[in-house]
Amino acid sequence: MQNKLMSIQEAVTTYTWDGMTYCNGAALPVGSCSIAFGKEMVKQGRKDLNVICHCGSQQINLLAAVGAVKRIEVGFSGLEVYGFAAGLNRAVVSGKTLIEDYSNGAMALRFFGGAMNWPFVPATVCIHNDQQWCSADHPDEYPCTRKIPEVTDPFTGKKYGAFRTIRPDVAAIHVTMADIYGNAIMLGTEWNRFEMSRASDKVVLVADQIVHTDCMRQYPNLVRIISEVVDAVVYWPYAAWPQSSPGLYDSDEDHMFYMNKMMKTEADTKEFCDQWVNSWNSHEEYMALIGKEKIEKISQTGTAFLMDPYRKWLRTDANIRELQDRKKG
Amino acid sequence: MQNKLMSIQEAVTTYTWDGMTYCNGAALPVGSCSIAFGKEMVKQGRKDLNVICHCGSQQINLLAAVGAVKRIEVGFSGLEVYGFAAGLNRAVVSGKTLIEDYSNGAMALRFFGGAMNWPFVPATVCIHNDQQWCSADHPDEYPCTRKIPEVTDPFTGKKYGAFRTIRPDVAAIHVTMADIYGNAIMLGTEWNRFEMSRASDKVVLVADQIVHTDCMRQYPNLVRIISEVVDAVVYWPYAAWPQSSPGLYDSDEDHMFYMNKMMKTEADTKEFCDQWVNSWNSHEEYMALIGKEKIEKISQTGTAFLMDPYRKWLRTDANIRELQDRKKG
Amino acid sequence: MEYTKQEFMAVTTGREIKDSELIIFGVGLPMLAGYFAKLNHAPNLRAFTEGGIYGSTPVGGLPWGIECNRISTNATSFTNAIDALGFLVLSGRADNAVIGAAQVDKYGNVNTTGIWDEPPWKAGKYLAPRVRLNGSGGASDISVGCKHYLIMASHEKRRFMEKVDYISSAGYLDGGDRRERCGFVGGGPSAIISTLGILRPDPQTKEFYLDAYFPFTTIDKVKENTGWNLKVSQDVKIVPEPTAEELKNLRTVDTTGFLRKNG
Amino acid sequence: MEYTKQEFMAVTTGREIKDSELIIFGVGLPMLAGYFAKLNHAPNLRAFTEGGIYGSTPVGGLPWGIECNRISTNATSFTNAIDALGFLVLSGRADNAVIGAAQVDKYGNVNTTGIWDEPPWKAGKYLAPRVRLNGSGGASDISVGCKHYLIMASHEKRRFMEKVDYISSAGYLDGGDRRERCGFVGGGPSAIISTLGILRPDPQTKEFYLDAYFPFTTIDKVKENTGWNLKVSQDVKIVPEPTAEELKNLRTVDTTGFLRKNG
């Protein structure tokens, strides 16, 4: 098996490009999301992204705020109790970002259909409402019949809808822990990371922790993302910050509100990026920026016990660095 | 939450009936399958069953051998390296049991479609071959166009097939461990137990072990079958015998061959039933029949370490009996 | 005992939830109303969230989201979106749900997607909205799948409309048997719980009428704040005030006082 | 060094497997051939089974089935059938596979379902078979999904047929571009490894011809044992005998001597 550890810079350089179809797994508005990866994409100046996700998150909020998102297909674009996604909404209202709405269930099924390589997925939702009739890709047609066209059930002759399936170029998937080969365990809801990992052409894992493969052999039923489909593993503790990662840390309430507030204007977004995105390169710098006190606070999570069974297999930073260096040769 | 513990007799009496559509999860030819439950069905004389499973197993082999299976939809009907399923094949060749063939992948997707309550599932397999052209339900039509009819992809106009979805009356699902409310953990491949548990109208778990719910709260990502969809929990150690249960016991090689050999004729089947099916009522009698030596042998499995994390939450027989009695009131 | 209007609304919504229902909650007010019901009178409620979080109750305050750690600390199962929204909701299996609405119309259609100067159905085209909201999330799935569901909304004229700008979650569409003809497996919204009262659909026309109002308002005020000509039930009721027991249970769920802060 | 014909066949099949392929094995001979390849020359083979067992190698002898504990003791992941047969096989993602056949025809169509006195395609109806086999299992999924795949079969006239009784797993159907016109995502069978030699499909007609034969037989004997007029490659080869290294590796995989017992 191949050691797939890779720096976040190299992963973004290798697996992202302008105009790509990008999935930010898990794409949870409050929970696990590969946010650090998105920040690195901002740093490397990616643009014209075609983003597909069931939910928005601070990653998409940021990418849209800096003008990198040309088009997005989404089920829910907000930040739940943290409010509307100010950066994304600014981009949508200004016409900078085209938005194609679906339901969350529809997005999950479209990933399933992509993983199956199906021509279409039967649609029993997003039909007979404006999710069917309104298409950002065909704004002059109302009601639009091309976004979710009709399909006839050959058994009954009844009409249903048909969803387009999703086959992203790359998914950057946040996981709780991975081994160096790309086997991964997620704690908390999967959302559609399982299906996404199979639907995507390339898969980059962004892992809060790296564990020995023995951990996978003890808990094979927990390993829902498999090395067989993974291209790169980025080790990045607190990768979902300011969002949460069950078992490891809670969302950073102050920063969630603050970040969203800063996305409201172009000027504030720039200021935010200067301070929080472009100011770090190493993981040490990233951690210093968040600050020791904050790290301690969010790490006091009520879900910490969920990590207990796996702690003995955690690799140390020094060991991971060594493995990363060995790979470079 | 409701204590759903139930004796195997009561579960079969309550949740099975003549003519029902029955699923024997996991339906693995060698591994986990709710075989003890099927034996109890034989004891209670169930007949005219419409069985739906991706694979055969000794349970289906037995049910067909005694003439209880009117019709079966299946992907693979054999016992793998243990050979063809003699009892089922005898019933098929004689015309007693109608058999409708699909692929294993198709069966899994049809359960998925049933769980979704979809009108049909897109079929990219079992088309342009005899799985499409031959239908036991329409034997006079060749090539049959009604079993897997054509559906047109509205995006491209290309033709695909459409599978009927599966919505069984009852699934008796073998699991490694369950709590008394019906939350369950499976070790080893799920096959399609996850989808089956959602597609079925009623779900009976047949569990090798009962654990405290604290075990589920420590490993919620392992709990793929949820109390919300489960109707009854039957505690029955070695429920899959003579097949295997990962983490707990290996298949009983001698008995696998012996049982299959006995299914070859009606007379031998009767003899087998007298000795191995109708001769026990309590679990103690069932265990005595298998024999201490055999139990010890098959329990020496190389997969035993997979159970280690959960042992501390196992409920004792005495405790389970108490809970069962308490429920009866 | 004193309480806020939001607390009254949550209790009123909770009362619509019956024991043993299989029910899905969105985040915020709906979740508080739901877990209040579980604590108060529905101990066997089988509640879950969109991501497939089962068996849990919030710990440490209102969850920030449906996948917040506050709802993940005592779960018995974590699965995924296809399970929760597909197998349990779109399939028609779930009994009930509580969703929110930025706009709702006389047939219970909900808009949570955007506000337009000229909405798509009027303009005949789909342009960028004046205000972007969140999209439907799982509410659209709930609207077609659940046996029935409850809508919570702030009762203001600009929100209670003759016709919403955009149907994110289908209610009864144009009313009558229109929804039935669409073949949705779910039955549609059973009530709108607003900041002023309870609206229910007419069994025939499916137009929502006033079934009960809160004691702090009047029928006229409710009508004034409604964007269509609101019909009133012949035996319109006044919603009973929260009991001390109900308030105690609600506040046990609303640990951090979300409903008290927001009036 | 002595070896059985079954061992020779397994080694020959294994040689068709390239390193790093994503490959699915059925149970029995195909699995032994596959894990032999992994040990012998394809250390990065990404092998899995139908039920979604990943990262494992058999322990304690030939697994009795694809979900046997012998293949479950050192897995890195257990998922499910939709994952293995759907996401990885039907999707077109898997590179290769090894399947068995009770009957195979000149276009590589495989029958593992049943034997009829008068097959359905001839009778114009589908009656109970004279002999029931196992059905396709995952082989039908493999036949439409994998980029290509290998067929292993016993080379006898009654098994190598002009036309099989029942197509369980589609090869090239009627030959030519017929398979292509069906729109299957996978490319079809790349070779039939029989007990007598290696057959490969003609690039145009898709009819299988003899590409190589085992040193213990002759071209004539192969033709005699084939139910159609078998064409022979102009540069037909003799399959190289297993090396000592290959045999050593095969026997490491075949711990319990399955291939030695069965001649």
mmCIF file of N, CA and C in Angstrom, chain B residues 1-2 4 111-112 114-117 167 179 183 194-195 197-201 203 213 216-229, chain C residues 20 22 38 43-48 53-57 72-80 82-88 90-93 185:
data_model
loop_
_atom_site.group_PDB
_atom_site.id
_atom_site.type_symbol
_atom_site.label_atom_id
_atom_site.label_comp_id
_atom_site.label_asym_id
_atom_site.label_seq_id
_atom_site.Cartn_x
_atom_site.Cartn_y
_atom_site.Cartn_z
ATOM 1 N N MET B 1 -37.934 4.344 25.696
ATOM 2 C CA MET B 1 -37.737 3.331 24.644
ATOM 3 C C MET B 1 -38.300 1.993 25.112
ATOM 4 N N GLN B 2 -38.731 1.233 24.155
ATOM 5 C CA GLN B 2 -39.456 0.011 24.455
ATOM 6 C C GLN B 2 -38.540 -1.208 24.404
ATOM 7 N N LYS B 4 -37.785 -4.635 23.445
ATOM 8 C CA LYS B 4 -38.370 -5.434 22.354
ATOM 9 C C LYS B 4 -37.922 -6.892 22.369
ATOM 10 N N PHE B 111 -33.311 -3.487 -2.986
ATOM 11 C CA PHE B 111 -33.595 -3.194 -1.579
ATOM 12 C C PHE B 111 -33.440 -1.689 -1.326
ATOM 13 N N PHE B 112 -32.414 -1.118 -1.903
ATOM 14 C CA PHE B 112 -32.231 0.334 -1.770
ATOM 15 C C PHE B 112 -33.472 1.061 -2.290
ATOM 16 N N GLY B 114 -36.450 -0.073 -2.533
ATOM 17 C CA GLY B 114 -37.567 -0.319 -1.628
ATOM 18 C C GLY B 114 -37.495 0.593 -0.410
ATOM 19 N N ALA B 115 -36.283 0.736 0.128
ATOM 20 C CA ALA B 115 -36.102 1.614 1.286
ATOM 21 C C ALA B 115 -36.456 3.051 0.929
ATOM 22 N N MET B 116 -36.175 3.445 -0.301
ATOM 23 C CA MET B 116 -36.516 4.787 -0.782
ATOM 24 C C MET B 116 -37.991 4.903 -1.158
ATOM 25 N N ASN B 117 -38.673 3.767 -1.262
ATOM 26 C CA ASN B 117 -40.050 3.755 -1.770
ATOM 27 C C ASN B 117 -40.114 4.342 -3.182
ATOM 28 N N ARG B 167 -40.165 -4.332 -1.205
ATOM 29 C CA ARG B 167 -40.737 -3.861 0.072
ATOM 30 C C ARG B 167 -41.266 -5.087 0.813
ATOM 31 N N ASP B 179 -29.073 -4.053 21.279
ATOM 32 C CA ASP B 179 -29.568 -3.756 22.618
ATOM 33 C C ASP B 179 -31.045 -4.156 22.663
ATOM 34 N N ASN B 183 -31.376 -1.406 18.640
ATOM 35 C CA ASN B 183 -30.188 -0.841 17.994
ATOM 36 C C ASN B 183 -29.187 -1.971 17.800
ATOM 37 N N PHE B 194 -28.418 -3.086 5.948
ATOM 38 C CA PHE B 194 -28.773 -1.696 6.224
ATOM 39 C C PHE B 194 -30.003 -1.305 5.401
ATOM 40 N N GLU B 195 -29.933 -1.515 4.110
ATOM 41 C CA GLU B 195 -31.050 -1.158 3.230
ATOM 42 C C GLU B 195 -32.287 -2.017 3.546
ATOM 43 N N SER B 197 -33.198 -3.297 6.328
ATOM 44 C CA SER B 197 -33.859 -2.895 7.577
ATOM 45 C C SER B 197 -34.766 -1.692 7.354
ATOM 46 N N ARG B 198 -34.473 -0.907 6.327
ATOM 47 C CA ARG B 198 -35.309 0.269 6.015
ATOM 48 C C ARG B 198 -36.400 -0.060 4.995
ATOM 49 N N ALA B 199 -36.185 -1.100 4.210
ATOM 50 C CA ALA B 199 -37.157 -1.416 3.150
ATOM 51 C C ALA B 199 -38.317 -2.245 3.675
ATOM 52 N N SER B 200 -38.104 -2.949 4.809
ATOM 53 C CA SER B 200 -39.091 -3.923 5.269
ATOM 54 C C SER B 200 -40.154 -3.271 6.140
ATOM 55 N N ASP B 201 -41.352 -3.802 6.021
ATOM 56 C CA ASP B 201 -42.450 -3.295 6.832
ATOM 57 C C ASP B 201 -42.203 -3.614 8.310
ATOM 58 N N VAL B 203 -39.349 -5.515 11.073
ATOM 59 C CA VAL B 203 -37.971 -5.994 11.207
ATOM 60 C C VAL B 203 -37.810 -6.741 12.530
ATOM 61 N N THR B 213 -27.096 -0.462 26.131
ATOM 62 C CA THR B 213 -27.189 0.652 25.182
ATOM 63 C C THR B 213 -25.978 1.578 25.268
ATOM 64 N N MET B 216 -23.822 1.281 22.375
ATOM 65 C CA MET B 216 -24.253 2.017 21.186
ATOM 66 C C MET B 216 -23.828 3.486 21.286
ATOM 67 N N ARG B 217 -23.922 4.023 22.502
ATOM 68 C CA ARG B 217 -23.559 5.437 22.670
ATOM 69 C C ARG B 217 -22.044 5.640 22.546
ATOM 70 N N GLN B 218 -21.259 4.590 22.829
ATOM 71 C CA GLN B 218 -19.820 4.698 22.619
ATOM 72 C C GLN B 218 -19.464 4.566 21.138
ATOM 73 N N TYR B 219 -20.253 3.781 20.418
ATOM 74 C CA TYR B 219 -19.941 3.517 18.998
ATOM 75 C C TYR B 219 -21.134 3.818 18.086
ATOM 76 N N PRO B 220 -21.682 5.023 18.161
ATOM 77 C CA PRO B 220 -22.900 5.292 17.360
ATOM 78 C C PRO B 220 -22.692 5.096 15.857
ATOM 79 N N ASN B 221 -21.482 5.302 15.359
ATOM 80 C CA ASN B 221 -21.267 5.105 13.923
ATOM 81 C C ASN B 221 -21.342 3.643 13.506
ATOM 82 N N LEU B 222 -21.232 2.737 14.495
ATOM 83 C CA LEU B 222 -21.366 1.314 14.178
ATOM 84 C C LEU B 222 -22.823 0.862 14.162
ATOM 85 N N VAL B 223 -23.698 1.672 14.721
ATOM 86 C CA VAL B 223 -25.096 1.265 14.860
ATOM 87 C C VAL B 223 -25.838 1.600 13.570
ATOM 88 N N ARG B 224 -25.853 0.631 12.679
ATOM 89 C CA ARG B 224 -26.406 0.860 11.344
ATOM 90 C C ARG B 224 -27.865 0.422 11.288
ATOM 91 N N ILE B 225 -28.287 -0.395 12.215
ATOM 92 C CA ILE B 225 -29.709 -0.717 12.318
ATOM 93 C C ILE B 225 -30.199 -0.072 13.597
ATOM 94 N N ILE B 226 -31.271 0.679 13.491
ATOM 95 C CA ILE B 226 -31.694 1.564 14.573
ATOM 96 C C ILE B 226 -33.020 1.095 15.161
ATOM 97 N N SER B 227 -33.164 1.335 16.461
ATOM 98 C CA SER B 227 -34.375 0.920 17.167
ATOM 99 C C SER B 227 -35.623 1.500 16.504
ATOM 100 N N GLU B 228 -35.489 2.650 15.885
ATOM 101 C CA GLU B 228 -36.631 3.329 15.271
ATOM 102 C C GLU B 228 -37.343 2.472 14.221
ATOM 103 N N VAL B 229 -36.650 1.512 13.633
ATOM 104 C CA VAL B 229 -37.271 0.706 12.574
ATOM 105 C C VAL B 229 -37.394 -0.775 12.963
ATOM 106 N N SER C 20 -44.704 8.521 20.427
ATOM 107 C CA SER C 20 -44.296 7.420 19.539
ATOM 108 C C SER C 20 -44.137 7.802 18.075
ATOM 109 N N LEU C 22 -42.567 8.937 14.672
ATOM 110 C CA LEU C 22 -41.229 9.005 14.073
ATOM 111 C C LEU C 22 -41.137 10.402 13.477
ATOM 112 N N LYS C 38 -41.106 15.756 23.678
ATOM 113 C CA LYS C 38 -40.576 14.477 24.158
ATOM 114 C C LYS C 38 -40.502 14.458 25.685
ATOM 115 N N PRO C 43 -42.739 10.635 25.645
ATOM 116 C CA PRO C 43 -41.447 10.034 26.001
ATOM 117 C C PRO C 43 -40.934 9.024 24.975
ATOM 118 N N ASN C 44 -41.846 8.461 24.195
ATOM 119 C CA ASN C 44 -41.417 7.475 23.197
ATOM 120 C C ASN C 44 -41.249 8.050 21.799
ATOM 121 N N LEU C 45 -41.201 9.362 21.738
ATOM 122 C CA LEU C 45 -40.973 10.014 20.455
ATOM 123 C C LEU C 45 -39.694 9.457 19.831
ATOM 124 N N ARG C 46 -39.758 9.111 18.551
ATOM 125 C CA ARG C 46 -38.564 8.610 17.873
ATOM 126 C C ARG C 46 -38.043 9.737 16.993
ATOM 127 N N ALA C 47 -37.210 10.580 17.599
ATOM 128 C CA ALA C 47 -36.777 11.802 16.918
ATOM 129 C C ALA C 47 -35.434 11.615 16.244
ATOM 130 N N PHE C 48 -35.274 12.239 15.096
ATOM 131 C CA PHE C 48 -33.974 12.189 14.428
ATOM 132 C C PHE C 48 -33.749 13.473 13.650
ATOM 133 N N ILE C 53 -28.922 11.389 12.887
ATOM 134 C CA ILE C 53 -28.540 11.311 14.301
ATOM 135 C C ILE C 53 -29.772 10.828 15.053
ATOM 136 N N TYR C 54 -29.611 9.689 15.720
ATOM 137 C CA TYR C 54 -30.748 9.030 16.359
ATOM 138 C C TYR C 54 -30.514 8.885 17.852
ATOM 139 N N GLY C 55 -31.627 8.877 18.598
ATOM 140 C CA GLY C 55 -31.587 8.504 20.009
ATOM 141 C C GLY C 55 -31.010 9.557 20.929
ATOM 142 N N SER C 56 -30.799 10.772 20.440
ATOM 143 C CA SER C 56 -30.134 11.753 21.282
ATOM 144 C C SER C 56 -31.084 12.856 21.721
ATOM 145 N N THR C 57 -30.702 13.526 22.789
ATOM 146 C CA THR C 57 -31.358 14.755 23.220
ATOM 147 C C THR C 57 -30.267 15.805 23.368
ATOM 148 N N SER C 72 -24.821 15.468 19.438
ATOM 149 C CA SER C 72 -24.050 14.258 19.113
ATOM 150 C C SER C 72 -23.483 13.574 20.351
ATOM 151 N N THR C 73 -23.671 14.150 21.519
ATOM 152 C CA THR C 73 -23.003 13.606 22.711
ATOM 153 C C THR C 73 -23.658 12.338 23.231
ATOM 154 N N ASN C 74 -24.936 12.159 22.971
ATOM 155 C CA ASN C 74 -25.585 10.971 23.554
ATOM 156 C C ASN C 74 -26.427 10.224 22.524
ATOM 157 N N ALA C 75 -25.967 10.243 21.283
ATOM 158 C CA ALA C 75 -26.694 9.554 20.215
ATOM 159 C C ALA C 75 -26.489 8.050 20.313
ATOM 160 N N THR C 76 -27.472 7.296 19.868
ATOM 161 C CA THR C 76 -27.284 5.846 19.774
ATOM 162 C C THR C 76 -26.849 5.443 18.371
ATOM 163 N N SER C 77 -27.030 6.328 17.412
ATOM 164 C CA SER C 77 -26.616 5.999 16.051
ATOM 165 C C SER C 77 -26.354 7.257 15.242
ATOM 166 N N PHE C 78 -25.282 7.208 14.459
ATOM 167 C CA PHE C 78 -25.017 8.203 13.420
ATOM 168 C C PHE C 78 -25.034 7.482 12.081
ATOM 169 N N THR C 79 -25.913 7.847 11.195
ATOM 170 C CA THR C 79 -25.826 7.267 9.854
ATOM 171 C C THR C 79 -25.573 8.394 8.867
ATOM 172 N N ASN C 80 -26.503 8.619 7.954
ATOM 173 C CA ASN C 80 -26.206 9.583 6.893
ATOM 174 C C ASN C 80 -27.469 10.202 6.321
ATOM 175 N N ILE C 82 -28.839 10.015 3.289
ATOM 176 C CA ILE C 82 -29.714 9.144 2.501
ATOM 177 C C ILE C 82 -30.622 8.356 3.428
ATOM 178 N N ASP C 83 -30.084 7.938 4.547
ATOM 179 C CA ASP C 83 -30.893 7.197 5.509
ATOM 180 C C ASP C 83 -32.001 8.086 6.070
ATOM 181 N N ALA C 84 -31.610 9.238 6.612
ATOM 182 C CA ALA C 84 -32.585 10.084 7.312
ATOM 183 C C ALA C 84 -33.579 10.708 6.333
ATOM 184 N N LEU C 85 -33.056 11.351 5.305
ATOM 185 C CA LEU C 85 -33.955 12.076 4.392
ATOM 186 C C LEU C 85 -34.540 11.169 3.311
ATOM 187 N N GLY C 86 -33.817 10.107 2.975
ATOM 188 C CA GLY C 86 -34.307 9.203 1.944
ATOM 189 C C GLY C 86 -35.162 8.083 2.516
ATOM 190 N N PHE C 87 -34.499 7.167 3.234
ATOM 191 C CA PHE C 87 -35.184 5.962 3.720
ATOM 192 C C PHE C 87 -36.317 6.293 4.701
ATOM 193 N N LEU C 88 -36.119 7.330 5.525
ATOM 194 C CA LEU C 88 -37.133 7.596 6.546
ATOM 195 C C LEU C 88 -38.101 8.714 6.155
ATOM 196 N N LEU C 90 -38.322 10.679 2.638
ATOM 197 C CA LEU C 90 -38.880 10.615 1.266
ATOM 198 C C LEU C 90 -39.701 9.346 1.044
ATOM 199 N N SER C 91 -39.359 8.290 1.748
ATOM 200 C CA SER C 91 -40.084 7.027 1.613
ATOM 201 C C SER C 91 -41.523 7.110 2.097
ATOM 202 N N GLY C 92 -41.816 8.099 2.932
ATOM 203 C CA GLY C 92 -43.163 8.193 3.507
ATOM 204 C C GLY C 92 -43.273 7.559 4.879
ATOM 205 N N ARG C 93 -42.144 7.157 5.459
ATOM 206 C CA ARG C 93 -42.167 6.436 6.722
ATOM 207 C C ARG C 93 -42.363 7.364 7.928
ATOM 208 N N VAL C 185 -46.058 11.151 -1.606
ATOM 209 C CA VAL C 185 -46.417 10.104 -0.659
ATOM 210 C C VAL C 185 -46.918 10.687 0.664
#
